[in-house]
Structure formats: structure tokens, C-alpha cells
Coordinates of C-alpha atoms in Angstrom, one line a residue:
Chain A
M200 CA 136.8 134.2 56.2
L201 CA 138.1 137.2 58.2
T202 CA 136.1 140.2 57.1
K203 CA 137.2 143.8 56.5
R204 CA 136.1 146.0 59.2
I205 CA 133.9 149.2 59.1
I206 CA 134.7 151.5 61.9
P207 CA 132.8 154.7 62.7
C208 CA 134.9 157.1 64.9
L209 CA 133.4 159.3 67.4
D210 CA 135.5 162.5 68.3
I211 CA 134.7 163.3 71.9
K212 CA 134.9 166.6 73.8
D213 CA 133.8 167.0 77.3
G214 CA 131.7 163.9 76.9
R215 CA 130.1 164.9 73.7
T216 CA 130.7 163.9 70.1
V217 CA 132.3 166.4 67.6
K218 CA 134.0 166.1 64.2
G219 CA 136.6 168.4 63.1
I220 CA 136.8 169.3 59.4
N221 CA 140.6 169.2 58.6
F222 CA 140.9 169.2 62.5
V223 CA 139.5 172.9 62.5
G224 CA 136.0 174.0 63.3
L225 CA 134.0 171.5 65.4
R226 CA 130.4 170.5 64.9
D227 CA 128.3 168.6 67.2
A228 CA 127.0 165.2 66.2
G229 CA 125.3 164.0 69.4
D230 CA 125.5 161.8 72.3
P231 CA 128.4 159.3 72.2
V232 CA 126.5 156.4 74.0
E233 CA 123.4 156.8 71.9
L234 CA 125.4 157.2 68.7
A235 CA 127.6 154.1 69.6
A236 CA 124.5 152.0 70.3
R237 CA 123.0 152.9 67.1
Y238 CA 126.2 152.2 65.1
A239 CA 126.5 148.8 66.9
R240 CA 122.9 147.9 65.9
E241 CA 123.4 149.0 62.4
G242 CA 126.3 146.8 61.7
A243 CA 129.5 148.8 62.8
D244 CA 132.3 146.2 63.2
E245 CA 134.1 148.3 65.9
L246 CA 134.1 151.7 67.3
V247 CA 136.9 154.2 68.0
F248 CA 136.4 157.1 70.5
L249 CA 138.9 159.8 70.2
D250 CA 139.0 162.3 73.2
I251 CA 140.1 165.7 72.0
S252 CA 139.3 167.5 75.4
A253 CA 142.1 168.9 77.4
T254 CA 140.6 169.8 80.7
E255 CA 141.7 168.7 84.3
E256 CA 138.5 166.6 84.6
K257 CA 139.3 164.8 81.3
R258 CA 140.5 161.4 82.7
K259 CA 137.6 161.1 84.9
T260 CA 135.1 162.1 82.5
L261 CA 136.5 159.9 79.8
A262 CA 136.6 156.8 82.2
E263 CA 132.9 157.2 83.0
L264 CA 132.0 157.5 79.2
V265 CA 133.9 154.4 78.6
R266 CA 132.2 152.5 81.3
R267 CA 128.7 153.8 80.0
V268 CA 129.5 152.7 76.4
A269 CA 130.8 149.2 77.7
E270 CA 127.7 148.5 79.5
R271 CA 125.5 149.3 76.4
V272 CA 127.5 148.2 73.3
N273 CA 128.2 144.6 72.4
I274 CA 131.0 145.2 69.8
P275 CA 134.6 146.0 70.5
F276 CA 135.7 149.6 70.9
T277 CA 139.1 151.6 71.1
V278 CA 139.7 154.7 73.1
G279 CA 142.4 157.3 72.2
G280 CA 143.3 160.9 72.8
G281 CA 146.1 162.1 75.1
I282 CA 146.8 158.7 76.6
S283 CA 150.4 158.8 77.9
S284 CA 151.0 156.4 80.8
V285 CA 150.4 153.0 82.0
E286 CA 148.0 154.4 84.6
D287 CA 145.8 156.0 81.9
V288 CA 145.6 152.8 79.9
S289 CA 144.8 150.7 83.0
L290 CA 141.9 153.1 84.1
L291 CA 140.3 152.9 80.5
L292 CA 140.7 149.1 80.2
H293 CA 139.4 148.6 83.7
N294 CA 136.2 150.5 82.6
G295 CA 135.6 148.3 79.8
A296 CA 137.7 149.6 76.8
D297 CA 138.9 146.8 74.5
K298 CA 141.8 148.6 73.0
I299 CA 143.5 151.9 73.5
S300 CA 145.4 154.0 71.0
V301 CA 148.4 156.1 71.6
N302 CA 149.8 158.7 69.1
S303 CA 152.1 161.7 70.1
S304 CA 153.1 160.2 73.5
A305 CA 154.5 157.1 71.6
V306 CA 156.5 159.3 69.3
K307 CA 157.8 161.3 72.2
N308 CA 158.5 158.2 74.2
P309 CA 158.7 155.1 71.9
G310 CA 159.4 152.9 75.0
L311 CA 155.7 153.5 76.2
I312 CA 154.7 151.0 73.5
D313 CA 157.0 148.2 74.9
E314 CA 155.7 149.1 78.5
L315 CA 151.9 149.0 77.5
V316 CA 152.5 145.8 75.5
A317 CA 154.3 144.1 78.3
K318 CA 151.6 145.0 80.8
F319 CA 148.4 144.7 78.8
G320 CA 149.3 142.6 75.6
S321 CA 149.7 143.5 71.9
Q322 CA 146.0 142.9 71.3
C323 CA 144.9 146.1 73.0
I324 CA 147.6 148.5 72.0
V325 CA 146.8 150.3 68.8
V326 CA 149.3 152.9 67.6
A327 CA 147.6 155.9 65.8
I328 CA 149.9 157.6 63.2
D329 CA 149.0 161.0 61.6
A330 CA 151.2 161.9 58.6
K331 CA 151.3 164.0 55.8
Q332 CA 153.5 164.6 52.6
V333 CA 156.3 167.2 53.0
D334 CA 158.3 167.6 49.8
G335 CA 157.0 164.3 48.6
L336 CA 157.9 162.3 51.7
W337 CA 155.3 161.1 54.4
K338 CA 156.2 162.7 57.7
V339 CA 154.7 161.9 61.0
H340 CA 152.8 164.9 62.7
L341 CA 151.8 165.3 66.2
V342 CA 149.1 166.9 68.1
G343 CA 146.2 166.2 65.9
G344 CA 148.4 166.9 62.8
K345 CA 149.6 170.3 64.0
V346 CA 153.2 169.7 64.8
P347 CA 155.5 168.1 62.0
T348 CA 158.4 165.8 62.9
D349 CA 161.2 164.5 61.0
L350 CA 160.0 160.9 61.5
D351 CA 159.4 158.9 58.4
L352 CA 155.9 157.3 58.4
Y353 CA 157.2 153.9 57.2
E354 CA 160.2 153.8 59.5
W355 CA 157.9 154.7 62.4
A356 CA 155.4 152.0 61.3
V357 CA 158.3 149.3 61.3
E358 CA 159.3 150.4 64.7
V359 CA 155.9 150.5 66.2
E360 CA 155.4 146.8 65.0
K361 CA 158.7 145.8 66.4
R362 CA 157.9 147.2 69.8
G363 CA 154.8 145.1 69.7
A364 CA 151.8 147.2 68.7
G365 CA 148.7 145.0 67.6
E366 CA 147.5 147.4 65.0
I367 CA 148.3 150.8 63.2
L368 CA 145.6 153.3 62.7
F369 CA 147.0 155.6 59.9
T370 CA 145.4 159.0 59.3
S371 CA 146.5 160.9 56.3
M372 CA 146.3 164.7 57.2
D373 CA 146.4 165.4 53.3
H374 CA 143.1 163.4 53.0
D375 CA 141.3 163.8 56.4
G376 CA 138.3 166.0 55.9
T377 CA 138.5 166.3 52.1
K378 CA 136.0 163.5 51.4
N379 CA 138.1 162.7 48.3
G380 CA 139.1 159.1 49.1
F381 CA 141.7 157.5 51.5
A382 CA 145.5 157.5 51.0
N383 CA 145.6 154.3 49.2
E384 CA 149.1 154.5 47.8
A385 CA 150.7 155.0 51.3
L386 CA 148.2 152.6 52.8
A387 CA 149.2 149.8 50.4
R388 CA 152.9 150.5 51.0
L389 CA 152.4 150.4 54.7
S390 CA 150.5 147.1 54.4
D391 CA 153.6 145.7 52.5
T392 CA 156.0 147.1 55.0
V393 CA 154.6 145.7 58.3
N394 CA 152.7 142.5 59.1
I395 CA 150.1 143.9 61.6
P396 CA 146.6 145.0 60.6
I397 CA 146.2 148.6 59.2
I398 CA 143.1 150.8 59.7
A399 CA 142.7 153.4 56.9
S400 CA 141.5 156.8 58.1
G401 CA 140.9 160.2 56.5
G402 CA 139.2 161.1 53.3
A403 CA 136.0 158.9 53.2
G404 CA 133.5 160.6 51.1
N405 CA 131.4 157.9 49.4
M406 CA 131.1 154.1 49.2
E407 CA 133.5 153.7 46.4
H408 CA 136.3 155.2 48.6
F409 CA 135.9 152.3 51.0
L410 CA 135.9 149.8 48.2
H411 CA 139.1 151.3 46.9
T412 CA 140.9 151.5 50.3
F413 CA 140.3 147.7 50.6
Q414 CA 141.2 146.9 47.1
E415 CA 144.0 149.3 46.2
G416 CA 144.8 150.5 49.8
K417 CA 145.1 146.8 51.0
A418 CA 143.5 148.1 54.3
D419 CA 142.1 145.7 56.8
A420 CA 139.7 148.2 58.3
A421 CA 138.4 151.7 57.3
L422 CA 137.6 154.3 59.6
A423 CA 135.3 157.4 59.1
A424 CA 133.3 159.9 61.0
S425 CA 131.3 162.6 59.4
V426 CA 129.9 160.5 56.5
F427 CA 128.3 158.2 59.3
H428 CA 127.4 161.0 61.8
F429 CA 125.5 163.0 59.2
Q430 CA 123.9 159.9 57.6
E431 CA 125.5 160.5 54.3
I432 CA 126.4 156.7 54.1
G433 CA 124.4 154.0 56.0
L434 CA 126.4 151.3 57.5
R435 CA 124.1 148.6 56.2
A436 CA 124.0 150.0 52.6
L437 CA 127.7 150.4 52.7
K438 CA 128.3 146.7 53.6
E439 CA 125.8 145.4 51.2
Y440 CA 127.6 147.5 48.4
L441 CA 131.0 146.1 49.5
R442 CA 129.7 142.5 49.6
D443 CA 128.4 143.0 46.0
Q444 CA 131.7 144.1 45.1
K445 CA 133.2 140.8 46.5
I446 CA 134.8 142.3 49.7
P447 CA 134.3 140.0 52.6
V448 CA 132.0 141.9 55.2
R449 CA 130.0 140.9 58.3
L450 CA 126.3 141.2 57.4
Chain B
M226 CA 122.5 131.0 89.4
K227 CA 125.9 131.9 90.7
I228 CA 128.3 133.1 88.0
V229 CA 131.9 133.7 89.0
I230 CA 134.4 135.3 86.4
I231 CA 138.0 134.4 87.6
D232 CA 139.6 137.7 88.4
Y233 CA 143.5 137.1 88.3
G234 CA 144.6 140.3 86.8
A235 CA 144.7 139.2 83.1
G236 CA 141.8 140.3 81.1
N237 CA 139.1 142.8 80.2
I238 CA 136.5 141.1 82.7
Q239 CA 134.3 144.2 82.9
S240 CA 133.1 143.5 79.3
I241 CA 132.1 139.9 80.2
K242 CA 130.3 141.1 83.4
F243 CA 128.5 143.8 81.3
A244 CA 127.5 141.3 78.7
L245 CA 126.1 139.0 81.3
E246 CA 124.1 142.0 82.8
R247 CA 122.6 142.8 79.3
L248 CA 121.4 139.1 79.4
G249 CA 119.9 139.7 82.9
Y250 CA 122.6 137.9 84.9
S251 CA 124.8 139.2 87.5
A252 CA 128.4 137.8 88.0
V253 CA 130.9 138.0 90.8
L254 CA 134.5 138.8 89.9
S255 CA 136.7 136.7 92.3
D256 CA 140.1 134.9 92.9
D257 CA 138.8 133.2 96.1
P258 CA 139.0 129.4 95.6
K259 CA 136.1 129.0 97.9
I260 CA 133.8 131.3 95.9
I261 CA 135.0 129.9 92.5
K262 CA 134.3 126.4 93.7
A263 CA 130.7 127.3 94.9
A264 CA 129.8 128.8 91.5
D265 CA 127.3 127.2 89.3
K266 CA 129.1 128.5 86.3
V267 CA 132.7 129.6 86.0
I268 CA 134.1 132.0 83.4
F269 CA 138.0 132.0 82.9
P270 CA 138.8 135.0 80.9
G271 CA 142.3 136.1 79.7
V272 CA 144.0 138.5 77.4
G273 CA 147.8 139.3 77.1
E274 CA 150.9 137.1 77.1
A275 CA 150.4 133.3 78.0
S276 CA 153.5 132.9 80.2
S277 CA 152.8 136.0 82.3
A278 CA 149.2 135.0 82.5
M279 CA 150.2 131.6 83.8
K280 CA 152.5 133.3 86.3
K281 CA 149.6 135.4 87.5
L282 CA 147.5 132.2 88.0
R283 CA 150.2 130.8 90.1
E284 CA 150.4 133.9 92.2
H285 CA 146.8 133.8 92.7
R286 CA 147.2 130.0 93.6
L287 CA 144.7 129.2 91.1
E288 CA 146.9 126.9 88.8
N289 CA 145.5 123.6 90.2
L290 CA 142.0 124.7 91.1
I291 CA 140.6 125.3 87.5
A292 CA 141.3 121.7 86.3
E293 CA 139.6 120.3 89.5
L294 CA 136.4 122.2 89.0
T295 CA 133.3 120.0 88.2
Q296 CA 130.7 122.6 87.3
P297 CA 130.6 124.0 83.6
V298 CA 133.8 126.4 83.0
L299 CA 134.2 128.5 79.9
G300 CA 137.6 129.7 79.0
I301 CA 137.6 132.9 76.8
C302 CA 140.5 133.8 74.5
L303 CA 143.7 133.5 76.5
G304 CA 141.7 131.5 79.1
M305 CA 141.0 128.9 76.5
Q306 CA 144.6 128.7 75.4
L307 CA 145.9 128.5 79.0
M308 CA 143.6 125.4 79.5
C309 CA 145.4 123.5 76.7
N310 CA 148.6 121.4 77.3
Y311 CA 151.0 124.0 76.2
S312 CA 151.7 127.4 74.6
E313 CA 154.4 128.4 72.2
E314 CA 153.9 132.0 73.4
G315 CA 156.4 132.4 76.2
N316 CA 157.2 128.6 75.9
T317 CA 154.8 127.8 78.8
R318 CA 153.0 124.9 80.2
G319 CA 149.3 125.2 80.4
L320 CA 146.6 123.6 82.6
G321 CA 146.4 120.3 80.6
I322 CA 142.7 120.2 80.2
F323 CA 142.6 120.2 76.5
D324 CA 144.9 117.9 74.7
V325 CA 146.4 120.3 72.2
D326 CA 149.4 122.6 71.9
V327 CA 148.9 126.3 71.2
V328 CA 151.1 127.6 68.3
K329 CA 151.7 130.8 66.4
F330 CA 150.1 131.9 63.1
T331 CA 152.5 131.9 60.2
D332 CA 154.0 135.2 59.1
E333 CA 152.5 134.9 55.7
L334 CA 149.2 136.2 57.5
K335 CA 148.7 139.4 59.2
V336 CA 149.3 138.7 62.9
P337 CA 147.4 139.3 65.1
Q338 CA 144.2 138.2 63.4
I339 CA 141.8 141.0 64.4
G340 CA 138.3 141.3 63.5
W341 CA 135.1 139.2 62.6
N342 CA 135.5 135.8 61.3
Q343 CA 133.1 132.8 61.0
I344 CA 132.5 129.7 63.0
R345 CA 131.5 126.3 61.4
E346 CA 131.1 122.7 62.0
L347 CA 129.5 123.6 65.3
K348 CA 129.0 120.9 68.1
T349 CA 127.6 120.7 71.7
P350 CA 124.8 122.7 73.2
L351 CA 127.0 125.7 73.6
F352 CA 126.2 126.4 69.9
R353 CA 122.4 125.6 70.2
D354 CA 120.5 127.6 67.6
I355 CA 123.7 129.2 66.5
P356 CA 123.8 129.2 62.6
E357 CA 126.9 127.7 60.8
N358 CA 129.1 130.4 59.5
G359 CA 127.9 133.0 61.9
F360 CA 130.3 135.8 62.7
I361 CA 132.2 136.3 65.9
Y362 CA 135.0 138.7 67.0
L363 CA 138.6 137.5 67.4
V364 CA 142.0 139.1 68.5
H365 CA 144.9 136.5 68.6
S366 CA 148.2 135.7 67.3
Y367 CA 148.3 132.0 68.7
Y368 CA 145.8 129.2 68.1
A369 CA 144.8 125.8 68.9
P370 CA 145.0 123.5 65.9
L371 CA 142.2 121.1 65.0
C372 CA 142.1 118.3 67.6
G373 CA 139.8 115.6 69.0
E374 CA 138.2 118.2 71.2
T375 CA 137.3 120.7 68.6
I376 CA 133.7 121.9 68.6
A377 CA 134.0 124.9 66.2
V378 CA 136.2 125.6 63.3
T379 CA 137.4 129.0 62.0
D380 CA 139.6 129.6 58.9
Y381 CA 142.5 131.8 59.0
G382 CA 145.1 130.7 56.5
I383 CA 144.4 127.1 58.0
P384 CA 141.3 125.8 59.7
Y385 CA 141.8 125.8 63.6
S386 CA 139.9 125.3 66.7
S387 CA 137.8 128.3 67.5
A388 CA 136.2 126.4 70.3
V389 CA 137.0 123.1 72.2
Q390 CA 135.3 121.1 74.9
K391 CA 136.1 118.3 77.3
D392 CA 133.8 116.9 80.0
N393 CA 132.6 120.2 81.9
F394 CA 135.3 122.4 80.3
W395 CA 134.6 124.6 77.3
G396 CA 136.9 127.0 75.6
V397 CA 136.3 129.5 72.9
Q398 CA 138.9 131.4 71.1
F399 CA 136.7 134.3 70.3
H400 CA 135.2 137.0 72.5
P401 CA 131.4 136.2 72.9
E402 CA 131.1 139.2 75.0
K403 CA 132.0 141.3 72.1
S404 CA 130.5 139.4 69.2
S405 CA 127.2 141.3 69.1
T406 CA 123.9 139.4 69.6
L407 CA 125.3 136.0 68.3
G408 CA 128.1 136.2 70.9
E409 CA 125.4 137.0 73.6
R410 CA 123.4 134.0 72.6
I411 CA 126.4 131.8 72.8
L412 CA 127.1 133.2 76.4
K413 CA 123.5 132.5 77.3
N414 CA 123.8 128.9 76.0
F415 CA 126.7 128.5 78.5
I416 CA 124.8 129.9 81.3
T417 CA 121.8 127.6 80.8
L418 CA 123.9 124.5 80.2

């Protein structure tokens, strides 16, 4: 049976792991390669690396990091953050990334999704969507949630699927960093709206939150950062808990 | 031990190379027929869309070579699908090694299937010491139905072939290079066939 995936997310700046609380105020949570290898050993199903640095050296530093991770880690990983061209993607995949995620660049230029899918295939193109509620409506936000757009979350998700994305990584900016649980209502509606897998992100605080996002949120995978980085939740304990609650997981 | 990974511009071949290195083997990436023919083991990777991958194979003049190889050959993911008769994806003819047509998963399921699923009814030494219902990582929208050459079964809506074998040719739908220690053991089994 296809299992639900648990995905630790490593925010990367200048080659180091960081985690923003509501995307403001960064704390250091260690060396990315060491952390990735540890998560793989402990039973993570996939990893996501989100690069938030904005330096000239970024592309090269990130490609080197991707290569070091690919050499060490025997589970799939996705790389995202500031990716805006076929060349960016080519460099990262060539260095061993399994999937890449695009976010703001796809909103600004939706044709980028088609271009990447044609060149590399749907299976490695994840579209990350950051959204929050504005007057009761879910609106897509850009640049790590700082810039609002008029784009409706569900309409954008449908377009993303139509253009060939293999997966959607949905982060609720209303939930991210709160540790009060995932945006399950929006997630469930997303899952009913499109036919590609949905990764839930933003709001994980305890084990029940993961259970609820799989049950109520109908998510195919759940992503979290700080609860894993600061060892508030152990991956193995989480998966044993989910198994006991009849959620199919890899153990 | 000479291991060659066929490099025809379709696939995350670095990951396979790194996985082999973790097992203590080095591999050469090549599209040179001479180097491929001289290998002890050949790995035929592939990700992306079937008809464009077949086009790339033709551009690299490898279309006929693969079926003529006599050493153990392992197709991975799209590589396995291209070794079949035909693929519905891009309506393309395959290499005709495995006698099965590749078709798309029904829309009642989430497509692509992405994640960890299980393999059962394991046959041949490729799965030596691999437990029934072990977990492997898959990403695919098209699949090979059950057939006479099926050597592993996975369930996604329906049971289908997650591995096939004929003579010296093996094909796996999953990514052994990304399937944790179980995948590494399957790769090792192939290398030591």
C-alpha cells in the first residue's frame, strides 16, 4: 500500500540549516548534510531543502551542498528556493537532487512550469504554494509569504496541475510557525480539487497534528521543520504513533 | 567489475552512481556502444516522458544496442518502461524486450504515484534476502500490468509489475538508489548476479 510520507524540511542559508518562526527571526539548527543523514537513518521518507540565501554565490554553494547530500543520503530529496530557470534546475538535478520546487517564479511566469516539465518530466517538478486567508479567501503570497497577490489558491492549484506539475507543496502562512496544526480544511479542499499529491506544510506542533492532516486534511505527505530539528518529535515515534492510528506508514 | 550507467540525457544518473559508490563500486557514465558492450553490468536509467526519452536513445544511436546486450542489464523506472513493447505515454514503441504494454494509472487515483509502496511475490536472485512487503520508493504515472515476466508485484489501485525479468534483462519500476538500505541491497544483488 502507498504510505503517507513524513518530510523534514531544512531551511538553508549560506550552506547552513535555519528555521524561521513565521518566517521572521532565524535560529541555527545545524549542518545540513549531517542532519539529512540523521533524518534518513531515523526513517524520514523524503527531505526538502529550501534555500533562503540571496547572495551572488548562491547557485554554486547550493549545487555543492546538493552534491554532498546526494552522496550521503539514500532517500529522495527536493531542493527549492529562488529557482527561476531551466539552467537552475538542470544544475541541481545534475548534482543529484531528485526533485526541485518552484514558487514565486512560477506565479510570475506560469510558462516556466510547462518548460520544466517538458525538459525534465512531471515527476521532478514540485510547485510550492504559500497562501493565507485575506477576507476569508485563500490568496497566494510571494517571496516567503511577504507579498500578497490576487491569485486564488484553488485556481492556481488547478492551473499548476494542468501545466504538468507532479506535486503541490502547500504552506499555510496563517499556520506556519504557530504549532497549532495544519490548515486541514484548505488541504482537504485542495485534495478534492486536483488529482496530484499534496504535501501539507505549516503548523506542525505535535503528533496529533500529523494524524489530523492525513485524516481530515487528506494530505499525501506532511512536512515540518522545527519540531524535528529541536527533537520535539522523533521520526520513529511519530511513525509508530501513526501506524497505531491506522495510517499507512513506512516503518 | 565494470559497471556502466547508460548516459543518454534522460535521468538522474548521479544518484545511481552515488548509491553504487556507497556500496563500494564505481560506475562509468557513458553513451559509447563500445564501452557499454564491454561492461560486466549495465544500468539503463530514465526519468521524464517516454516518447522524448526514446527520441534521445535514437539520437545517441542506442536504440538497437540495448536489446542486443548479453550481460545483465537493469532498467530503472522509465528505463524499465522503455524496455517494454509499447508505452501509452507519447504513444511510443519501446525496445520490445519485455512483452508487455505500459499504460496510465486511472484518474481515480492520485497520479503520479509518489512515495513509498511495497513489493511482494518476489522472484529471481535480484530479490535474494529481500523481505516480502518491503518498502521501495516510486514516482510514476504509467505502469506495466502483470505479465508472464513479472518478478515483483506492487498494489496501487490494482496490482501491477514493479519488476520484470527476461533472460539477462531486469527492470524495476521503483528507484533502488533512493529506496534506503533495502534499495541498496537490491542494487547489490544486481551487481553480484
